[in-house]
Amino acid sequence: MVHATKGIVLRTVKYGDTSIITTVYTELFGIQSYIVKGVRQSSKTSSGKASFFQPSAMLEMEVYHNEQKQLQFIKEYQWSYLYEKVLFDVVRNTVAMFVIELLQHSLKQPEANPELFYLIEDTLKQLDRGNDTLTGNLPLYFTLHLGSELGFQLHGTYSAKTPVLDLQEGMFTAEKPSHPYYLDQSLAQITSQLAGLQFYNELENIQLNRGTRRELLQAYQTYLSLHIADFGEMKSFEILQEILA
């Protein structure tokens, strides 16, 4: 059957002489792989079509879907959102690539999760539109909220009685745990603040220095790796730190 769905491109590799295989996080079916034929041909009809499938591209698609197959086919595709800055601004593009790599490490099963799709879609749009402070804080916000959408939301909030965030248990506690995976003091307080934000524009009011952002982002990646099997190492982490500096 043919289905209409939005999709966000995560990865694309060459297939044969003229085609590609693209991995897309879709609104209807979760993560899926598609063969797209002929987009790398040097002809008038194919010129520019490969650009639709660069990582972070947001598409409206008509797709053939068969649950018994690992590779699906795309019938039609067009932009669902055209970036104004992300593809041309080095900082925003680096943040977008961090978001995409984080998804590559986190999404293991082809399960539909519309709320997660909307989180990714909104995050990339806000990255395209927001100011520099929002751009710098967005990786922190997205990593925390990705964990929530994947089923391991932080429990509790920072307070004088619960000043420690146990990353292994995913909760704010009164005492430091025996293991090394925790945040305390200002880092726990900032995390509580970020986890409680309801709107992206609130990120513009949080001023953090380079060192604090680095510590927090490293801790949030550790948090994901403690809850996602075979999470692996993020290659874009160091690049992101250099660019945001």
mmCIF file of C-alpha atoms in Angstrom:
data_model
loop_
_atom_site.group_PDB
_atom_site.id
_atom_site.type_symbol
_atom_site.label_atom_id
_atom_site.label_comp_id
_atom_site.label_asym_id
_atom_site.label_seq_id
_atom_site.Cartn_x
_atom_site.Cartn_y
_atom_site.Cartn_z
ATOM 1 C CA MET A 1 0.000 0.000 0.000
ATOM 2 C CA VAL A 2 1.014 3.626 -0.519
ATOM 3 C CA HIS A 3 1.111 5.845 2.574
ATOM 4 C CA ALA A 4 1.678 9.583 2.984
ATOM 5 C CA THR A 5 4.130 10.381 5.790
ATOM 6 C CA LYS A 6 6.613 12.984 6.857
ATOM 7 C CA GLY A 7 10.224 11.929 7.268
ATOM 8 C CA ILE A 8 13.566 13.241 8.559
ATOM 9 C CA VAL A 9 16.666 11.899 6.810
ATOM 10 C CA LEU A 10 19.238 10.315 9.135
ATOM 11 C CA ARG A 11 21.724 8.709 6.761
ATOM 12 C CA THR A 12 22.226 8.170 3.017
ATOM 13 C CA VAL A 13 24.651 5.846 1.223
ATOM 14 C CA LYS A 14 25.305 5.210 -2.454
ATOM 15 C CA TYR A 15 23.652 2.171 -4.029
ATOM 16 C CA GLY A 16 24.789 0.979 -7.427
ATOM 17 C CA ASP A 17 25.813 3.534 -10.016
ATOM 18 C CA THR A 18 22.852 5.912 -9.836
ATOM 19 C CA SER A 19 20.772 5.144 -6.732
ATOM 20 C CA ILE A 20 20.900 5.558 -2.949
ATOM 21 C CA ILE A 21 19.684 3.834 0.199
ATOM 22 C CA THR A 22 18.423 6.374 2.707
ATOM 23 C CA THR A 23 17.518 5.838 6.366
ATOM 24 C CA VAL A 24 14.620 8.059 7.417
ATOM 25 C CA TYR A 25 12.809 8.591 10.700
ATOM 26 C CA THR A 26 9.167 8.675 9.634
ATOM 27 C CA GLU A 27 6.082 9.946 11.388
ATOM 28 C CA LEU A 28 4.058 6.793 10.598
ATOM 29 C CA PHE A 29 6.564 3.947 10.766
ATOM 30 C CA GLY A 30 9.530 5.099 12.842
ATOM 31 C CA ILE A 31 12.963 4.413 11.417
ATOM 32 C CA GLN A 32 12.886 2.943 7.885
ATOM 33 C CA SER A 33 15.304 2.368 5.007
ATOM 34 C CA TYR A 34 14.354 3.199 1.426
ATOM 35 C CA ILE A 35 15.850 2.581 -1.997
ATOM 36 C CA VAL A 36 15.636 5.690 -4.164
ATOM 37 C CA LYS A 37 16.518 4.924 -7.763
ATOM 38 C CA GLY A 38 18.181 7.181 -10.305
ATOM 39 C CA VAL A 39 18.773 10.257 -8.133
ATOM 40 C CA ARG A 40 22.519 10.261 -8.854
ATOM 41 C CA GLN A 41 22.123 10.265 -12.627
ATOM 42 C CA SER A 42 23.608 13.227 -14.491
ATOM 43 C CA SER A 43 20.425 14.154 -16.330
ATOM 44 C CA LYS A 44 18.006 17.075 -16.284
ATOM 45 C CA THR A 45 15.290 15.056 -14.559
ATOM 46 C CA SER A 46 17.635 13.823 -11.803
ATOM 47 C CA SER A 47 19.700 16.965 -11.261
ATOM 48 C CA GLY A 48 19.549 18.115 -7.629
ATOM 49 C CA LYS A 49 17.368 15.240 -6.419
ATOM 50 C CA ALA A 50 20.143 13.785 -4.256
ATOM 51 C CA SER A 51 20.027 16.966 -2.128
ATOM 52 C CA PHE A 52 16.624 15.884 -0.816
ATOM 53 C CA PHE A 53 18.339 13.067 1.058
ATOM 54 C CA GLN A 54 21.130 14.847 2.925
ATOM 55 C CA PRO A 55 21.020 14.211 6.695
ATOM 56 C CA SER A 56 18.513 16.443 8.570
ATOM 57 C CA ALA A 57 16.389 17.059 5.432
ATOM 58 C CA MET A 58 12.659 17.139 6.239
ATOM 59 C CA LEU A 59 10.403 15.594 3.625
ATOM 60 C CA GLU A 60 6.797 14.923 2.687
ATOM 61 C CA MET A 61 6.764 11.434 1.161
ATOM 62 C CA GLU A 62 4.504 8.876 -0.429
ATOM 63 C CA VAL A 63 5.976 5.483 0.362
ATOM 64 C CA TYR A 64 5.305 1.834 -0.283
ATOM 65 C CA HIS A 65 5.363 -0.015 3.043
ATOM 66 C CA ASN A 66 5.612 -3.756 3.586
ATOM 67 C CA GLU A 67 6.319 -4.842 7.164
ATOM 68 C CA GLN A 68 7.896 -8.052 5.883
ATOM 69 C CA LYS A 69 10.660 -6.171 4.057
ATOM 70 C CA GLN A 70 13.701 -4.375 5.426
ATOM 71 C CA LEU A 71 14.017 -2.075 2.405
ATOM 72 C CA GLN A 72 11.053 0.009 1.285
ATOM 73 C CA PHE A 73 10.472 2.274 -1.728
ATOM 74 C CA ILE A 74 9.586 5.960 -2.028
ATOM 75 C CA LYS A 75 7.041 6.828 -4.709
ATOM 76 C CA GLU A 76 7.078 10.643 -4.385
ATOM 77 C CA TYR A 77 8.903 13.172 -2.216
ATOM 78 C CA GLN A 78 9.155 16.911 -1.663
ATOM 79 C CA TRP A 79 10.365 19.281 1.029
ATOM 80 C CA SER A 80 8.155 19.596 4.097
ATOM 81 C CA TYR A 81 10.378 22.388 5.401
ATOM 82 C CA LEU A 82 13.090 24.397 3.637
ATOM 83 C CA TYR A 83 15.940 25.495 5.881
ATOM 84 C CA GLU A 84 17.011 29.128 5.803
ATOM 85 C CA LYS A 85 20.176 28.808 7.945
ATOM 86 C CA VAL A 86 20.903 25.207 9.009
ATOM 87 C CA LEU A 87 22.498 24.079 5.749
ATOM 88 C CA PHE A 88 24.579 27.245 5.329
ATOM 89 C CA ASP A 89 25.558 28.256 8.869
ATOM 90 C CA VAL A 90 28.493 26.245 10.268
ATOM 91 C CA VAL A 91 27.351 26.352 13.900
ATOM 92 C CA ARG A 92 23.724 25.431 13.203
ATOM 93 C CA ASN A 93 24.757 22.713 10.762
ATOM 94 C CA THR A 94 27.076 21.192 13.360
ATOM 95 C CA VAL A 95 24.277 21.162 15.949
ATOM 96 C CA ALA A 96 21.955 19.540 13.387
ATOM 97 C CA MET A 97 24.543 16.833 12.659
ATOM 98 C CA PHE A 98 24.895 16.210 16.408
ATOM 99 C CA VAL A 99 21.120 15.750 16.670
ATOM 100 C CA ILE A 100 21.142 13.344 13.718
ATOM 101 C CA GLU A 101 24.061 11.296 15.075
ATOM 102 C CA LEU A 102 22.407 11.136 18.484
ATOM 103 C CA LEU A 103 19.346 9.620 16.801
ATOM 104 C CA GLN A 104 21.501 7.153 14.877
ATOM 105 C CA HIS A 105 22.927 5.907 18.191
ATOM 106 C CA SER A 106 19.595 5.911 20.034
ATOM 107 C CA LEU A 107 16.999 4.493 17.629
ATOM 108 C CA LYS A 108 17.303 0.726 17.499
ATOM 109 C CA GLN A 109 13.863 -0.539 16.482
ATOM 110 C CA PRO A 110 11.474 0.496 13.661
ATOM 111 C CA GLU A 111 8.697 1.545 16.018
ATOM 112 C CA ALA A 112 6.420 4.495 15.328
ATOM 113 C CA ASN A 113 6.603 7.274 17.901
ATOM 114 C CA PRO A 114 4.824 10.388 16.584
ATOM 115 C CA GLU A 115 5.700 12.426 19.681
ATOM 116 C CA LEU A 116 9.390 11.728 19.129
ATOM 117 C CA PHE A 117 9.024 12.666 15.470
ATOM 118 C CA TYR A 118 7.454 16.000 16.453
ATOM 119 C CA LEU A 119 10.270 16.623 18.961
ATOM 120 C CA ILE A 120 12.908 16.096 16.245
ATOM 121 C CA GLU A 121 10.988 18.160 13.694
ATOM 122 C CA ASP A 122 10.403 21.054 16.113
ATOM 123 C CA THR A 123 14.005 20.979 17.331
ATOM 124 C CA LEU A 124 15.420 21.306 13.815
ATOM 125 C CA LYS A 125 12.984 24.105 12.946
ATOM 126 C CA GLN A 126 13.831 26.014 16.118
ATOM 127 C CA LEU A 127 17.527 25.561 15.352
ATOM 128 C CA ASP A 128 16.903 27.190 11.987
ATOM 129 C CA ARG A 129 15.020 30.127 13.508
ATOM 130 C CA GLY A 130 16.506 30.699 16.975
ATOM 131 C CA ASN A 131 19.217 33.031 18.192
ATOM 132 C CA ASP A 132 22.793 32.089 19.148
ATOM 133 C CA THR A 133 21.986 31.340 22.795
ATOM 134 C CA LEU A 134 19.173 28.982 21.814
ATOM 135 C CA THR A 135 21.502 27.302 19.315
ATOM 136 C CA GLY A 136 24.151 26.717 21.983
ATOM 137 C CA ASN A 137 21.657 25.283 24.495
ATOM 138 C CA LEU A 138 19.667 23.190 22.042
ATOM 139 C CA PRO A 139 21.897 20.060 22.178
ATOM 140 C CA LEU A 140 21.363 19.921 25.946
ATOM 141 C CA TYR A 141 17.605 20.370 25.666
ATOM 142 C CA PHE A 142 17.250 17.810 22.880
ATOM 143 C CA THR A 143 19.382 15.133 24.546
ATOM 144 C CA LEU A 144 17.383 15.361 27.773
ATOM 145 C CA HIS A 145 14.005 15.322 26.040
ATOM 146 C CA LEU A 146 15.063 12.507 23.697
ATOM 147 C CA GLY A 147 15.587 10.369 26.789
ATOM 148 C CA SER A 148 12.078 11.240 27.983
ATOM 149 C CA GLU A 149 10.508 10.267 24.645
ATOM 150 C CA LEU A 150 12.438 6.979 24.636
ATOM 151 C CA GLY A 151 10.937 6.054 27.985
ATOM 152 C CA PHE A 152 13.427 7.099 30.656
ATOM 153 C CA GLN A 153 12.289 10.497 31.841
ATOM 154 C CA LEU A 154 14.049 12.087 34.800
ATOM 155 C CA HIS A 155 12.072 11.796 38.044
ATOM 156 C CA GLY A 156 11.803 14.576 40.573
ATOM 157 C CA THR A 157 13.395 18.033 40.562
ATOM 158 C CA TYR A 158 16.358 19.743 42.100
ATOM 159 C CA SER A 159 15.765 21.097 45.620
ATOM 160 C CA ALA A 160 17.574 21.557 48.922
ATOM 161 C CA LYS A 161 16.321 18.099 49.910
ATOM 162 C CA THR A 162 17.169 16.456 46.557
ATOM 163 C CA PRO A 163 20.333 18.204 45.294
ATOM 164 C CA VAL A 164 21.843 15.214 43.464
ATOM 165 C CA LEU A 165 20.851 13.772 40.091
ATOM 166 C CA ASP A 166 21.551 10.035 39.923
ATOM 167 C CA LEU A 167 22.040 9.393 36.190
ATOM 168 C CA GLN A 168 21.912 5.627 36.573
ATOM 169 C CA GLU A 169 18.544 5.714 38.332
ATOM 170 C CA GLY A 170 17.305 8.798 36.474
ATOM 171 C CA MET A 171 16.126 10.632 39.565
ATOM 172 C CA PHE A 172 16.991 13.458 41.953
ATOM 173 C CA THR A 173 18.051 12.185 45.367
ATOM 174 C CA ALA A 174 19.214 13.419 48.749
ATOM 175 C CA GLU A 175 22.591 11.649 48.787
ATOM 176 C CA LYS A 176 25.371 10.985 46.299
ATOM 177 C CA PRO A 177 25.225 7.395 44.961
ATOM 178 C CA SER A 178 28.109 4.929 45.310
ATOM 179 C CA HIS A 179 28.722 4.929 41.534
ATOM 180 C CA PRO A 180 30.271 7.862 39.605
ATOM 181 C CA TYR A 181 27.282 8.606 37.346
ATOM 182 C CA TYR A 182 25.705 11.623 38.989
ATOM 183 C CA LEU A 183 25.466 15.423 38.895
ATOM 184 C CA ASP A 184 25.259 17.724 41.889
ATOM 185 C CA GLN A 185 25.235 21.389 42.831
ATOM 186 C CA SER A 186 24.798 23.805 39.919
ATOM 187 C CA LEU A 187 24.923 21.089 37.233
ATOM 188 C CA ALA A 188 22.001 19.246 38.824
ATOM 189 C CA GLN A 189 20.099 22.514 39.234
ATOM 190 C CA ILE A 190 20.584 23.513 35.564
ATOM 191 C CA THR A 191 19.523 20.043 34.450
ATOM 192 C CA SER A 192 16.334 20.321 36.473
ATOM 193 C CA GLN A 193 15.653 23.692 34.858
ATOM 194 C CA LEU A 194 16.270 22.363 31.315
ATOM 195 C CA ALA A 195 14.126 19.283 31.888
ATOM 196 C CA GLY A 196 11.228 21.457 33.019
ATOM 197 C CA LEU A 197 11.190 23.836 30.046
ATOM 198 C CA GLN A 198 7.975 23.808 28.037
ATOM 199 C CA PHE A 199 8.936 26.131 25.181
ATOM 200 C CA TYR A 200 12.069 26.396 23.080
ATOM 201 C CA ASN A 201 12.330 30.173 23.381
ATOM 202 C CA GLU A 202 12.975 29.740 27.117
ATOM 203 C CA LEU A 203 16.413 28.432 26.134
ATOM 204 C CA GLU A 204 17.304 32.002 25.142
ATOM 205 C CA ASN A 205 17.215 33.001 28.826
ATOM 206 C CA ILE A 206 19.730 30.383 30.039
ATOM 207 C CA GLN A 207 23.299 31.686 29.946
ATOM 208 C CA LEU A 208 25.941 28.949 30.184
ATOM 209 C CA ASN A 209 29.679 29.039 29.590
ATOM 210 C CA ARG A 210 31.586 26.600 27.400
ATOM 211 C CA GLY A 211 32.832 24.451 30.283
ATOM 212 C CA THR A 212 29.382 24.024 31.813
ATOM 213 C CA ARG A 213 27.810 23.070 28.491
ATOM 214 C CA ARG A 214 30.540 20.522 27.862
ATOM 215 C CA GLU A 215 30.159 18.887 31.293
ATOM 216 C CA LEU A 216 26.390 18.735 30.967
ATOM 217 C CA LEU A 217 26.366 17.351 27.441
ATOM 218 C CA GLN A 218 28.914 14.686 28.373
ATOM 219 C CA ALA A 219 26.763 13.712 31.358
ATOM 220 C CA TYR A 220 23.582 13.565 29.267
ATOM 221 C CA GLN A 221 25.281 11.292 26.731
ATOM 222 C CA THR A 222 26.353 9.079 29.617
ATOM 223 C CA TYR A 223 22.738 9.056 30.793
ATOM 224 C CA LEU A 224 21.571 7.823 27.389
ATOM 225 C CA SER A 225 24.336 5.218 27.184
ATOM 226 C CA LEU A 226 23.324 3.834 30.592
ATOM 227 C CA HIS A 227 19.804 3.208 29.269
ATOM 228 C CA ILE A 228 20.391 2.310 25.609
ATOM 229 C CA ALA A 229 22.245 -0.897 24.773
ATOM 230 C CA ASP A 230 25.231 -0.518 22.430
ATOM 231 C CA PHE A 231 24.935 3.264 22.403
ATOM 232 C CA GLY A 232 28.517 3.690 21.211
ATOM 233 C CA GLU A 233 30.745 6.770 20.968
ATOM 234 C CA MET A 234 29.534 10.048 19.502
ATOM 235 C CA LYS A 235 31.978 11.292 16.848
ATOM 236 C CA SER A 236 30.384 14.728 16.571
ATOM 237 C CA PHE A 237 30.765 15.569 20.288
ATOM 238 C CA GLU A 238 34.277 17.052 20.074
ATOM 239 C CA ILE A 239 33.471 18.878 16.818
ATOM 240 C CA LEU A 240 30.388 20.413 18.440
ATOM 241 C CA GLN A 241 32.425 21.601 21.416
ATOM 242 C CA GLU A 242 34.973 23.306 19.178
ATOM 243 C CA ILE A 243 32.324 24.981 17.035
ATOM 244 C CA LEU A 244 30.279 26.218 19.988
ATOM 245 C CA ALA A 245 33.435 27.676 21.546
#
